[in-house]
PDB file of C-alpha atoms in Angstrom:
ATOM      1  CA  UNK A 122     -32.748  24.843-172.153  1.00 46.00           C
ATOM      2  CA  UNK A 123     -34.670  24.509-168.907  1.00 49.00           C
ATOM      3  CA  UNK A 124     -38.329  23.782-169.423  1.00 50.00           C
ATOM      4  CA  UNK A 125     -40.531  26.676-168.252  1.00 48.00           C
ATOM      5  CA  UNK A 126     -42.660  25.914-165.244  1.00 47.00           C
ATOM      6  CA  UNK A 127     -45.810  27.535-163.969  1.00 45.00           C
ATOM      7  CA  UNK A 128     -45.811  28.758-160.382  1.00 46.00           C
ATOM      8  CA  UNK A 129     -48.452  30.534-158.352  1.00 48.00           C
ATOM      9  CA  UNK A 130     -47.160  33.685-156.737  1.00 48.00           C
ATOM     10  CA  UNK A 131     -48.215  35.946-153.921  1.00 53.00           C
ATOM     11  CA  UNK A 132     -46.857  39.456-153.535  1.00 61.00           C
ATOM     12  CA  UNK A 133     -43.041  39.449-153.202  1.00 75.00           C
ATOM     13  CA  UNK A 134     -40.631  42.330-152.629  1.00 82.00           C
ATOM     14  CA  UNK A 135     -39.833  42.428-156.356  1.00 80.00           C
ATOM     15  CA  UNK A 136     -43.532  42.535-157.216  1.00 80.00           C
ATOM     16  CA  UNK A 137     -44.121  45.287-154.655  1.00 83.00           C
ATOM     17  CA  UNK A 138     -41.299  47.277-156.250  1.00 86.00           C
ATOM     18  CA  UNK A 139     -42.841  46.624-159.652  1.00 87.00           C
ATOM     19  CA  UNK A 140     -46.212  47.876-158.415  1.00 88.00           C
ATOM     20  CA  UNK A 141     -44.581  51.038-157.065  1.00 90.00           C
ATOM     21  CA  UNK A 142     -42.662  51.833-160.254  1.00 92.00           C
ATOM     22  CA  UNK A 143     -45.696  50.939-162.354  1.00 91.00           C
ATOM     23  CA  UNK A 144     -47.725  53.311-160.179  1.00 91.00           C
ATOM     24  CA  UNK A 145     -45.379  56.156-161.119  1.00 93.00           C
ATOM     25  CA  UNK A 146     -46.083  55.361-164.759  1.00 93.00           C
ATOM     26  CA  UNK A 147     -49.824  55.399-164.082  1.00 92.00           C
ATOM     27  CA  UNK A 148     -49.565  58.795-162.392  1.00 93.00           C
ATOM     28  CA  UNK A 149     -47.853  60.141-165.511  1.00 94.00           C
ATOM     29  CA  UNK A 150     -50.390  58.449-167.799  1.00 92.00           C
ATOM     30  CA  UNK A 151     -53.259  59.981-165.816  1.00 93.00           C
ATOM     31  CA  UNK A 152     -52.395  63.394-167.283  1.00 94.00           C
ATOM     32  CA  UNK A 153     -52.622  62.095-170.857  1.00 93.00           C
ATOM     33  CA  UNK A 154     -56.321  62.757-171.483  1.00 92.00           C
ATOM     34  CA  UNK A 155     -56.404  66.265-169.929  1.00 94.00           C
ATOM     35  CA  UNK A 156     -53.212  67.211-171.783  1.00 95.00           C
ATOM     36  CA  UNK A 157     -54.621  65.775-175.024  1.00 93.00           C
ATOM     37  CA  UNK A 158     -57.827  67.760-174.508  1.00 91.00           C
ATOM     38  CA  UNK A 159     -55.802  70.972-174.233  1.00 93.00           C
ATOM     39  CA  UNK A 160     -53.499  70.184-177.160  1.00 92.00           C
ATOM     40  CA  UNK A 161     -56.144  69.048-179.667  1.00 90.00           C
ATOM     41  CA  UNK A 162     -58.232  72.163-179.028  1.00 86.00           C
ATOM     42  CA  UNK A 163     -55.639  74.029-181.093  1.00 86.00           C
ATOM     43  CA  UNK A 164     -53.352  71.579-182.890  1.00 89.00           C
ATOM     44  CA  UNK A 165     -55.987  69.004-183.860  1.00 86.00           C
ATOM     45  CA  UNK A 166     -55.799  65.249-183.435  1.00 85.00           C
ATOM     46  CA  UNK A 167     -53.767  64.577-186.612  1.00 85.00           C
ATOM     47  CA  UNK A 168     -50.849  66.634-185.296  1.00 89.00           C
ATOM     48  CA  UNK A 169     -51.119  65.732-181.610  1.00 91.00           C
ATOM     49  CA  UNK A 170     -51.201  61.959-182.199  1.00 89.00           C
ATOM     50  CA  UNK A 171     -47.910  61.506-184.110  1.00 89.00           C
ATOM     51  CA  UNK A 172     -46.472  64.789-182.798  1.00 91.00           C
ATOM     52  CA  UNK A 173     -46.196  63.593-179.205  1.00 92.00           C
ATOM     53  CA  UNK A 174     -44.297  60.501-180.354  1.00 90.00           C
ATOM     54  CA  UNK A 175     -41.931  62.537-182.543  1.00 91.00           C
ATOM     55  CA  UNK A 176     -41.027  64.718-179.557  1.00 92.00           C
ATOM     56  CA  UNK A 177     -40.198  61.634-177.514  1.00 92.00           C
ATOM     57  CA  UNK A 178     -38.093  60.267-180.394  1.00 91.00           C
ATOM     58  CA  UNK A 179     -35.493  62.938-179.695  1.00 88.00           C
ATOM     59  CA  UNK A 180     -35.135  61.798-176.082  1.00 86.00           C
ATOM     60  CA  UNK A 181     -35.016  58.171-177.166  1.00 90.00           C
ATOM     61  CA  UNK A 182     -32.248  58.790-179.705  1.00 91.00           C
ATOM     62  CA  UNK A 183     -30.088  60.737-177.238  1.00 90.00           C
ATOM     63  CA  UNK A 184     -30.476  58.159-174.474  1.00 89.00           C
ATOM     64  CA  UNK A 185     -29.785  55.183-176.743  1.00 90.00           C
ATOM     65  CA  UNK A 186     -26.671  56.873-178.143  1.00 90.00           C
ATOM     66  CA  UNK A 187     -25.416  57.949-174.712  1.00 90.00           C
ATOM     67  CA  UNK A 188     -25.820  54.437-173.297  1.00 87.00           C
ATOM     68  CA  UNK A 189     -24.316  52.815-176.421  1.00 89.00           C
ATOM     69  CA  UNK A 190     -27.220  50.385-176.601  1.00 88.00           C
ATOM     70  CA  UNK A 191     -26.899  47.648-179.264  1.00 88.00           C
ATOM     71  CA  UNK A 192     -29.484  47.558-182.012  1.00 90.00           C
ATOM     72  CA  UNK A 193     -32.402  45.161-181.472  1.00 89.00           C
ATOM     73  CA  UNK A 194     -32.048  41.772-183.108  1.00 89.00           C
ATOM     74  CA  UNK A 195     -34.134  40.788-186.095  1.00 89.00           C
ATOM     75  CA  UNK A 196     -36.497  38.614-184.052  1.00 89.00           C
ATOM     76  CA  UNK A 197     -37.296  41.642-181.863  1.00 90.00           C
ATOM     77  CA  UNK A 198     -38.603  43.736-184.768  1.00 92.00           C
ATOM     78  CA  UNK A 199     -42.100  42.175-185.122  1.00 92.00           C
ATOM     79  CA  UNK A 200     -42.686  42.600-181.393  1.00 92.00           C
ATOM     80  CA  UNK A 201     -41.465  46.202-181.502  1.00 94.00           C
ATOM     81  CA  UNK A 202     -43.882  46.750-184.397  1.00 94.00           C
ATOM     82  CA  UNK A 203     -46.752  45.571-182.172  1.00 93.00           C
ATOM     83  CA  UNK A 204     -45.680  48.055-179.494  1.00 93.00           C
ATOM     84  CA  UNK A 205     -45.365  50.871-182.022  1.00 94.00           C
ATOM     85  CA  UNK A 206     -48.734  50.110-183.587  1.00 93.00           C
ATOM     86  CA  UNK A 207     -50.514  50.280-180.248  1.00 93.00           C
ATOM     87  CA  UNK A 208     -48.586  52.753-178.104  1.00 92.00           C
ATOM     88  CA  UNK A 209     -47.150  55.135-180.703  1.00 93.00           C
ATOM     89  CA  UNK A 210     -49.755  55.271-183.471  1.00 93.00           C
ATOM     90  CA  UNK A 211     -53.078  53.689-182.470  1.00 92.00           C
ATOM     91  CA  UNK A 212     -53.588  54.913-178.910  1.00 92.00           C
ATOM     92  CA  UNK A 213     -52.389  58.525-179.409  1.00 91.00           C
ATOM     93  CA  UNK A 214     -54.458  59.043-182.569  1.00 91.00           C
ATOM     94  CA  UNK A 215     -57.636  57.439-181.214  1.00 93.00           C
ATOM     95  CA  UNK A 216     -57.542  59.204-177.855  1.00 92.00           C
ATOM     96  CA  UNK A 217     -56.649  62.564-179.416  1.00 91.00           C
ATOM     97  CA  UNK A 218     -59.636  62.257-181.773  1.00 92.00           C
ATOM     98  CA  UNK A 219     -61.934  61.317-178.895  1.00 91.00           C
ATOM     99  CA  UNK A 220     -60.688  64.140-176.651  1.00 90.00           C
ATOM    100  CA  UNK A 221     -61.795  66.620-179.309  1.00 87.00           C
ATOM    101  CA  UNK A 222     -65.359  65.367-178.785  1.00 87.00           C
ATOM    102  CA  UNK A 223     -65.899  64.221-175.181  1.00 87.00           C
ATOM    103  CA  UNK A 224     -64.703  65.434-171.750  1.00 87.00           C
ATOM    104  CA  UNK A 225     -61.472  63.985-170.383  1.00 88.00           C
ATOM    105  CA  UNK A 226     -63.344  62.788-167.297  1.00 83.00           C
ATOM    106  CA  UNK A 227     -65.630  60.715-169.531  1.00 82.00           C
ATOM    107  CA  UNK A 228     -62.704  59.080-171.307  1.00 86.00           C
ATOM    108  CA  UNK A 229     -60.987  58.343-167.998  1.00 84.00           C
ATOM    109  CA  UNK A 230     -63.666  55.866-166.974  1.00 79.00           C
ATOM    110  CA  UNK A 231     -63.582  54.016-170.303  1.00 81.00           C
ATOM    111  CA  UNK A 232     -59.808  53.617-170.160  1.00 84.00           C
ATOM    112  CA  UNK A 233     -60.312  51.811-166.852  1.00 77.00           C
ATOM    113  CA  UNK A 234     -60.899  48.721-169.008  1.00 80.00           C
ATOM    114  CA  UNK A 235     -57.173  48.597-169.777  1.00 83.00           C
ATOM    115  CA  UNK A 236     -56.229  46.210-166.936  1.00 78.00           C
ATOM    116  CA  UNK A 237     -58.744  43.624-168.095  1.00 78.00           C
ATOM    117  CA  UNK A 238     -57.638  43.951-171.723  1.00 82.00           C
ATOM    118  CA  UNK A 239     -53.944  43.777-170.787  1.00 81.00           C
ATOM    119  CA  UNK A 240     -54.512  40.714-168.599  1.00 78.00           C
ATOM    120  CA  UNK A 241     -56.384  38.998-171.429  1.00 80.00           C
ATOM    121  CA  UNK A 242     -53.555  39.655-173.903  1.00 84.00           C
ATOM    122  CA  UNK A 243     -50.911  38.515-171.399  1.00 79.00           C
ATOM    123  CA  UNK A 244     -52.879  35.304-170.873  1.00 78.00           C
ATOM    124  CA  UNK A 245     -53.029  34.596-174.604  1.00 73.00           C
ATOM    125  CA  UNK A 246     -49.477  35.674-175.455  1.00 73.00           C
ATOM    126  CA  UNK A 247     -47.249  34.970-172.477  1.00 64.00           C
ATOM    127  CA  UNK A 248     -48.671  32.112-170.440  1.00 67.00           C
ATOM    128  CA  UNK A 249     -49.591  34.081-167.320  1.00 64.00           C
ATOM    129  CA  UNK A 250     -52.618  32.473-165.670  1.00 71.00           C
ATOM    130  CA  UNK A 251     -54.780  34.671-163.432  1.00 70.00           C
ATOM    131  CA  UNK A 252     -56.967  32.876-160.905  1.00 75.00           C
ATOM    132  CA  UNK A 253     -60.744  32.664-161.127  1.00 79.00           C
ATOM    133  CA  UNK A 254     -61.142  35.341-158.452  1.00 80.00           C
ATOM    134  CA  UNK A 255     -58.859  37.645-160.452  1.00 76.00           C
ATOM    135  CA  UNK A 256     -61.085  37.322-163.520  1.00 80.00           C
ATOM    136  CA  UNK A 257     -64.307  37.749-161.542  1.00 84.00           C
ATOM    137  CA  UNK A 258     -63.056  40.966-159.980  1.00 81.00           C
ATOM    138  CA  UNK A 259     -61.784  42.270-163.336  1.00 77.00           C
ATOM    139  CA  UNK A 260     -65.101  41.487-165.011  1.00 81.00           C
ATOM    140  CA  UNK A 261     -66.958  43.296-162.227  1.00 85.00           C
ATOM    141  CA  UNK A 262     -64.778  46.368-162.783  1.00 78.00           C
ATOM    142  CA  UNK A 263     -65.336  46.175-166.547  1.00 77.00           C
ATOM    143  CA  UNK A 264     -69.103  45.867-166.068  1.00 83.00           C
ATOM    144  CA  UNK A 265     -69.011  48.997-163.901  1.00 82.00           C
ATOM    145  CA  UNK A 266     -67.277  50.882-166.713  1.00 76.00           C
ATOM    146  CA  UNK A 267     -69.782  49.765-169.357  1.00 76.00           C
ATOM    147  CA  UNK A 268     -72.695  50.712-167.096  1.00 82.00           C
ATOM    148  CA  UNK A 269     -71.201  54.169-166.667  1.00 79.00           C
ATOM    149  CA  UNK A 270     -70.775  54.606-170.443  1.00 72.00           C
ATOM    150  CA  UNK A 271     -74.390  53.608-171.066  1.00 76.00           C
ATOM    151  CA  UNK A 272     -75.729  55.941-168.360  1.00 80.00           C
ATOM    152  CA  UNK A 273     -73.620  58.906-169.497  1.00 72.00           C
ATOM    153  CA  UNK A 274     -74.516  58.222-173.126  1.00 64.00           C
ATOM    154  CA  UNK A 275     -78.227  58.276-172.309  1.00 55.00           C
ATOM    155  CA  UNK A 276     -78.655  54.620-173.208  1.00 57.00           C
ATOM    156  CA  UNK A 277     -76.302  54.366-176.198  1.00 62.00           C
ATOM    157  CA  UNK A 278     -72.605  54.278-177.124  1.00 69.00           C
ATOM    158  CA  UNK A 279     -71.305  57.010-179.451  1.00 79.00           C
ATOM    159  CA  UNK A 280     -68.350  57.145-181.870  1.00 86.00           C
ATOM    160  CA  UNK A 281     -65.940  58.729-179.374  1.00 87.00           C
ATOM    161  CA  UNK A 282     -66.759  55.815-177.058  1.00 86.00           C
ATOM    162  CA  UNK A 283     -65.916  53.393-179.869  1.00 89.00           C
ATOM    163  CA  UNK A 284     -62.602  55.201-180.463  1.00 92.00           C
ATOM    164  CA  UNK A 285     -61.697  55.028-176.776  1.00 91.00           C
ATOM    165  CA  UNK A 286     -62.582  51.336-176.545  1.00 89.00           C
ATOM    166  CA  UNK A 287     -60.518  50.659-179.690  1.00 94.00           C
ATOM    167  CA  UNK A 288     -57.640  52.555-178.066  1.00 94.00           C
ATOM    168  CA  UNK A 289     -57.931  50.225-175.075  1.00 92.00           C
ATOM    169  CA  UNK A 290     -57.613  47.155-177.308  1.00 92.00           C
ATOM    170  CA  UNK A 291     -54.608  48.309-179.350  1.00 94.00           C
ATOM    171  CA  UNK A 292     -52.608  49.638-176.414  1.00 92.00           C
ATOM    172  CA  UNK A 293     -53.317  46.488-174.375  1.00 92.00           C
ATOM    173  CA  UNK A 294     -51.280  44.538-176.943  1.00 92.00           C
ATOM    174  CA  UNK A 295     -48.509  47.155-176.691  1.00 92.00           C
ATOM    175  CA  UNK A 296     -48.542  46.994-172.884  1.00 86.00           C
ATOM    176  CA  UNK A 297     -48.449  43.203-172.684  1.00 87.00           C
ATOM    177  CA  UNK A 298     -45.769  42.858-175.374  1.00 90.00           C
ATOM    178  CA  UNK A 299     -43.661  45.659-173.955  1.00 87.00           C
ATOM    179  CA  UNK A 300     -43.890  44.361-170.405  1.00 82.00           C
ATOM    180  CA  UNK A 301     -42.556  41.004-171.515  1.00 82.00           C
ATOM    181  CA  UNK A 302     -39.874  42.437-173.815  1.00 88.00           C
ATOM    182  CA  UNK A 303     -38.625  44.595-170.952  1.00 81.00           C
ATOM    183  CA  UNK A 304     -37.327  41.412-169.327  1.00 80.00           C
ATOM    184  CA  UNK A 305     -35.002  40.999-172.327  1.00 84.00           C
ATOM    185  CA  UNK A 306     -34.134  44.540-173.431  1.00 83.00           C
ATOM    186  CA  UNK A 307     -34.936  46.612-170.336  1.00 80.00           C
ATOM    187  CA  UNK A 308     -37.925  48.885-169.706  1.00 77.00           C
ATOM    188  CA  UNK A 309     -36.628  52.128-171.169  1.00 83.00           C
ATOM    189  CA  UNK A 310     -34.909  50.369-174.074  1.00 89.00           C
ATOM    190  CA  UNK A 311     -38.183  48.832-175.274  1.00 89.00           C
ATOM    191  CA  UNK A 312     -40.097  52.085-175.645  1.00 89.00           C
ATOM    192  CA  UNK A 313     -36.995  53.945-176.887  1.00 91.00           C
ATOM    193  CA  UNK A 314     -36.414  51.503-179.754  1.00 93.00           C
ATOM    194  CA  UNK A 315     -40.116  51.350-180.640  1.00 93.00           C
ATOM    195  CA  UNK A 316     -40.252  55.143-180.867  1.00 92.00           C
ATOM    196  CA  UNK A 317     -36.975  55.510-182.753  1.00 92.00           C
ATOM    197  CA  UNK A 318     -37.887  52.879-185.347  1.00 91.00           C
ATOM    198  CA  UNK A 319     -41.201  54.709-185.880  1.00 92.00           C
ATOM    199  CA  UNK A 320     -39.548  58.119-186.297  1.00 91.00           C
ATOM    200  CA  UNK A 321     -39.374  58.185-190.144  1.00 92.00           C
ATOM    201  CA  UNK A 322     -43.119  57.618-190.509  1.00 92.00           C
ATOM    202  CA  UNK A 323     -43.840  60.057-187.678  1.00 91.00           C
ATOM    203  CA  UNK A 324     -41.841  62.774-189.467  1.00 92.00           C
ATOM    204  CA  UNK A 325     -43.804  62.227-192.682  1.00 92.00           C
ATOM    205  CA  UNK A 326     -47.159  62.435-190.872  1.00 89.00           C
ATOM    206  CA  UNK A 327     -46.226  65.553-188.899  1.00 88.00           C
ATOM    207  CA  UNK A 328     -44.664  67.295-191.893  1.00 90.00           C
ATOM    208  CA  UNK A 329     -47.781  66.747-194.002  1.00 89.00           C
ATOM    209  CA  UNK A 330     -49.975  68.360-191.339  1.00 86.00           C
ATOM    210  CA  UNK A 331     -47.634  71.292-190.639  1.00 87.00           C
ATOM    211  CA  UNK A 332     -47.051  72.088-194.321  1.00 86.00           C
ATOM    212  CA  UNK A 333     -50.778  72.121-195.039  1.00 85.00           C
ATOM    213  CA  UNK A 334     -51.642  74.101-191.877  1.00 82.00           C
ATOM    214  CA  UNK A 335     -48.553  76.154-190.843  1.00 82.00           C
ATOM    215  CA  UNK A 336     -50.636  78.416-188.609  1.00 76.00           C
ATOM    216  CA  UNK A 337     -51.048  75.510-186.194  1.00 76.00           C
ATOM    217  CA  UNK A 338     -47.401  75.867-185.193  1.00 79.00           C
ATOM    218  CA  UNK A 339     -46.943  79.619-185.652  1.00 80.00           C
ATOM    219  CA  UNK A 340     -49.999  80.786-183.711  1.00 82.00           C
ATOM    220  CA  UNK A 341     -50.117  78.119-180.999  1.00 83.00           C
ATOM    221  CA  UNK A 342     -50.447  79.319-177.405  1.00 87.00           C
ATOM    222  CA  UNK A 343     -47.938  78.438-174.693  1.00 90.00           C
ATOM    223  CA  UNK A 344     -50.592  76.301-173.019  1.00 92.00           C
ATOM    224  CA  UNK A 345     -51.053  74.204-176.161  1.00 91.00           C
ATOM    225  CA  UNK A 346     -47.293  73.764-176.526  1.00 93.00           C
ATOM    226  CA  UNK A 347     -46.914  72.844-172.853  1.00 95.00           C
ATOM    227  CA  UNK A 348     -49.604  70.178-173.200  1.00 95.00           C
ATOM    228  CA  UNK A 349     -48.012  68.743-176.355  1.00 94.00           C
ATOM    229  CA  UNK A 350     -44.549  68.719-174.783  1.00 95.00           C
ATOM    230  CA  UNK A 351     -45.872  66.884-171.737  1.00 96.00           C
ATOM    231  CA  UNK A 352     -47.513  64.286-173.964  1.00 95.00           C
ATOM    232  CA  UNK A 353     -44.208  63.688-175.733  1.00 93.00           C
ATOM    233  CA  UNK A 354     -41.879  63.774-172.738  1.00 93.00           C
ATOM    234  CA  UNK A 355     -44.094  62.493-169.929  1.00 93.00           C
ATOM    235  CA  UNK A 356     -46.834  60.308-171.362  1.00 92.00           C
ATOM    236  CA  UNK A 357     -45.032  58.904-174.390  1.00 90.00           C
ATOM    237  CA  UNK A 358     -41.548  58.361-172.981  1.00 90.00           C
ATOM    238  CA  UNK A 359     -40.887  58.524-169.241  1.00 91.00           C
ATOM    239  CA  UNK A 360     -44.326  57.182-168.394  1.00 91.00           C
ATOM    240  CA  UNK A 361     -43.642  54.116-170.535  1.00 86.00           C
ATOM    241  CA  UNK A 362     -40.160  53.717-169.037  1.00 87.00           C
ATOM    242  CA  UNK A 363     -41.688  53.407-165.568  1.00 90.00           C
ATOM    243  CA  UNK A 364     -44.606  51.309-166.807  1.00 88.00           C
ATOM    244  CA  UNK A 365     -42.586  48.693-168.691  1.00 84.00           C
ATOM    245  CA  UNK A 366     -40.030  48.572-165.872  1.00 86.00           C
ATOM    246  CA  UNK A 367     -42.770  47.883-163.348  1.00 88.00           C
ATOM    247  CA  UNK A 368     -44.312  45.123-165.458  1.00 83.00           C
ATOM    248  CA  UNK A 369     -40.924  43.475-165.958  1.00 81.00           C
ATOM    249  CA  UNK A 370     -40.489  43.298-162.180  1.00 85.00           C
ATOM    250  CA  UNK A 371     -44.007  42.495-161.011  1.00 83.00           C
ATOM    251  CA  UNK A 372     -45.514  40.632-163.964  1.00 80.00           C
ATOM    252  CA  UNK A 373     -47.729  41.982-166.734  1.00 76.00           C
ATOM    253  CA  UNK A 374     -51.031  40.764-165.288  1.00 73.00           C
ATOM    254  CA  UNK A 375     -50.529  41.901-161.701  1.00 77.00           C
ATOM    255  CA  UNK A 376     -49.016  45.319-162.417  1.00 82.00           C
ATOM    256  CA  UNK A 377     -51.619  45.978-165.118  1.00 77.00           C
ATOM    257  CA  UNK A 378     -54.214  46.168-162.341  1.00 74.00           C
ATOM    258  CA  UNK A 379     -52.647  49.459-161.233  1.00 81.00           C
ATOM    259  CA  UNK A 380     -54.388  50.969-164.250  1.00 79.00           C
ATOM    260  CA  UNK A 381     -57.675  50.818-162.360  1.00 76.00           C
ATOM    261  CA  UNK A 382     -56.350  53.714-160.267  1.00 79.00           C
ATOM    262  CA  UNK A 383     -55.750  55.872-163.346  1.00 84.00           C
ATOM    263  CA  UNK A 384     -59.355  57.150-163.701  1.00 81.00           C
ATOM    264  CA  UNK A 385     -59.274  58.555-160.184  1.00 81.00           C
ATOM    265  CA  UNK A 386     -56.148  60.612-160.904  1.00 88.00           C
ATOM    266  CA  UNK A 387     -57.429  61.684-164.327  1.00 89.00           C
ATOM    267  CA  UNK A 388     -60.665  62.967-162.800  1.00 86.00           C
ATOM    268  CA  UNK A 389     -58.659  65.125-160.405  1.00 88.00           C
ATOM    269  CA  UNK A 390     -56.465  66.502-163.200  1.00 92.00           C
ATOM    270  CA  UNK A 391     -59.548  67.179-165.365  1.00 91.00           C
ATOM    271  CA  UNK A 392     -61.079  69.195-162.546  1.00 90.00           C
ATOM    272  CA  UNK A 393     -57.863  71.130-161.791  1.00 92.00           C
ATOM    273  CA  UNK A 394     -56.628  71.800-165.346  1.00 92.00           C
ATOM    274  CA  UNK A 395     -59.832  71.879-167.383  1.00 91.00           C
ATOM    275  CA  UNK A 396     -62.417  72.951-164.835  1.00 90.00           C
ATOM    276  CA  UNK A 397     -64.611  70.004-165.795  1.00 86.00           C
ATOM    277  CA  UNK A 398     -67.606  69.481-163.550  1.00 82.00           C
ATOM    278  CA  UNK A 399     -67.464  66.129-161.809  1.00 79.00           C
ATOM    279  CA  UNK A 400     -70.902  64.540-161.716  1.00 81.00           C
ATOM    280  CA  UNK A 401     -71.884  62.134-158.964  1.00 83.00           C
ATOM    281  CA  UNK A 402     -72.158  59.420-161.596  1.00 82.00           C
ATOM    282  CA  UNK A 403     -68.547  59.939-162.666  1.00 80.00           C
ATOM    283  CA  UNK A 404     -67.197  60.093-159.117  1.00 82.00           C
ATOM    284  CA  UNK A 405     -69.183  57.002-158.087  1.00 86.00           C
ATOM    285  CA  UNK A 406     -67.918  55.056-161.113  1.00 81.00           C
ATOM    286  CA  UNK A 407     -64.319  55.961-160.249  1.00 77.00           C
ATOM    287  CA  UNK A 408     -64.795  54.936-156.608  1.00 82.00           C
ATOM    288  CA  UNK A 409     -66.297  51.601-157.644  1.00 84.00           C
ATOM    289  CA  UNK A 410     -63.471  50.621-160.006  1.00 73.00           C
ATOM    290  CA  UNK A 411     -60.822  51.712-157.492  1.00 72.00           C
ATOM    291  CA  UNK A 412     -62.562  49.569-154.871  1.00 80.00           C
ATOM    292  CA  UNK A 413     -62.423  46.561-157.178  1.00 78.00           C
ATOM    293  CA  UNK A 414     -58.674  46.920-157.719  1.00 65.00           C
ATOM    294  CA  UNK A 415     -58.057  47.193-153.980  1.00 67.00           C
ATOM    295  CA  UNK A 416     -60.032  43.988-153.455  1.00 74.00           C
ATOM    296  CA  UNK A 417     -58.330  42.162-156.301  1.00 66.00           C
ATOM    297  CA  UNK A 418     -54.691  43.225-155.901  1.00 60.00           C
ATOM    298  CA  UNK A 419     -53.812  40.059-153.941  1.00 61.00           C
ATOM    299  CA  UNK A 420     -55.670  37.610-156.192  1.00 65.00           C
ATOM    300  CA  UNK A 421     -53.276  34.768-157.153  1.00 62.00           C
ATOM    301  CA  UNK A 422     -51.552  34.951-160.541  1.00 59.00           C
ATOM    302  CA  UNK A 423     -49.682  31.943-161.916  1.00 61.00           C
ATOM    303  CA  UNK A 424     -46.600  32.990-163.883  1.00 56.00           C
ATOM    304  CA  UNK A 425     -44.367  31.114-166.302  1.00 55.00           C
ATOM    305  CA  UNK A 426     -40.847  30.930-164.897  1.00 50.00           C
ATOM    306  CA  UNK A 427     -37.966  30.514-167.381  1.00 48.00           C
ATOM    307  CA  UNK A 428     -34.976  31.097-165.076  1.00 47.00           C
ATOM    308  CA  UNK A 429     -34.061  34.004-167.362  1.00 49.00           C
ATOM    309  CA  UNK A 430     -32.528  36.989-165.534  1.00 48.00           C
ATOM    310  CA  UNK A 431     -34.393  40.255-165.804  1.00 47.00           C
ATOM    311  CA  UNK A 432     -32.345  42.993-167.430  1.00 53.00           C
ATOM    312  CA  UNK A 433     -32.103  46.229-165.410  1.00 48.00           C
ATOM    313  CA  UNK A 434     -34.985  48.447-166.495  1.00 48.00           C
ATOM    314  CA  UNK A 435     -33.952  51.860-165.217  1.00 48.00           C
ATOM    315  CA  UNK A 436     -31.109  53.708-166.998  1.00 49.00           C
ATOM    316  CA  UNK A 437     -27.865  53.333-165.012  1.00 45.00           C
ATOM    317  CA  UNK A 438     -24.291  54.415-165.532  1.00 42.00           C
ATOM    318  CA  UNK A 439     -22.080  52.085-167.529  1.00 39.00           C
TER     319      UNK A 439
END
């Protein structure tokens, strides 16, 4: 087996394509908090969290069967469990709980820490080595987010803030692991298998909530159902397909920086869909973190090269 080598890369055509596809995923993710805010207002966080993943499980099962995808190998299962724990259980439950207590625009700024967290996990797990300038710019963006949280919280951090920060940590592991696994299984295959393998537990969780509170399903408004369906189809499935595909092409660390643009889009959606008032503090914080990502997008990132071909990450005809 060829010994992996570390090379320093600048932006290539493949990385540019990865950034573009990853950006599509970010655009879909940017609707997650506003949609969660709408859904939890009626369904509650305990149904919205696992419910969105159960909806996406249907799409995953159909696509895997249609493409005749082979089952993951045994050594893939622990890594798929990491993805499921962060992207299917931890992040949806934590963000749904927080969105029942704080505005979506507030949560958008805190989730801007995701690129830094994802880069840190990729460094520890996969041998990618961001340059010093990359880390300095990421830390500056993170400091901007923390300053915003303190100012908006009138000098303190509250429990919804803790939940959102915990969501950042758990999904960062899912992002970094999934981005790397996508080079082996393919982008859509990674999230599809993680969701499908989680389906039995998801059904138990959803059934327990529905059986104890049947009115949640019977009396739900079309707006609540539309929000929940988007979370399952857009945020939980197709958003991850684009996101993992982009990271497989452009590298986990570099493409993860696209997440700094997510707060800007989420603020716009929060204003359009929820009528949330955008304070100057919130707008300024979003502008600052977006500025940092523009400055840092060309910072060198050293990647481990294994001469292993990248599996196609977008579903194609067989």
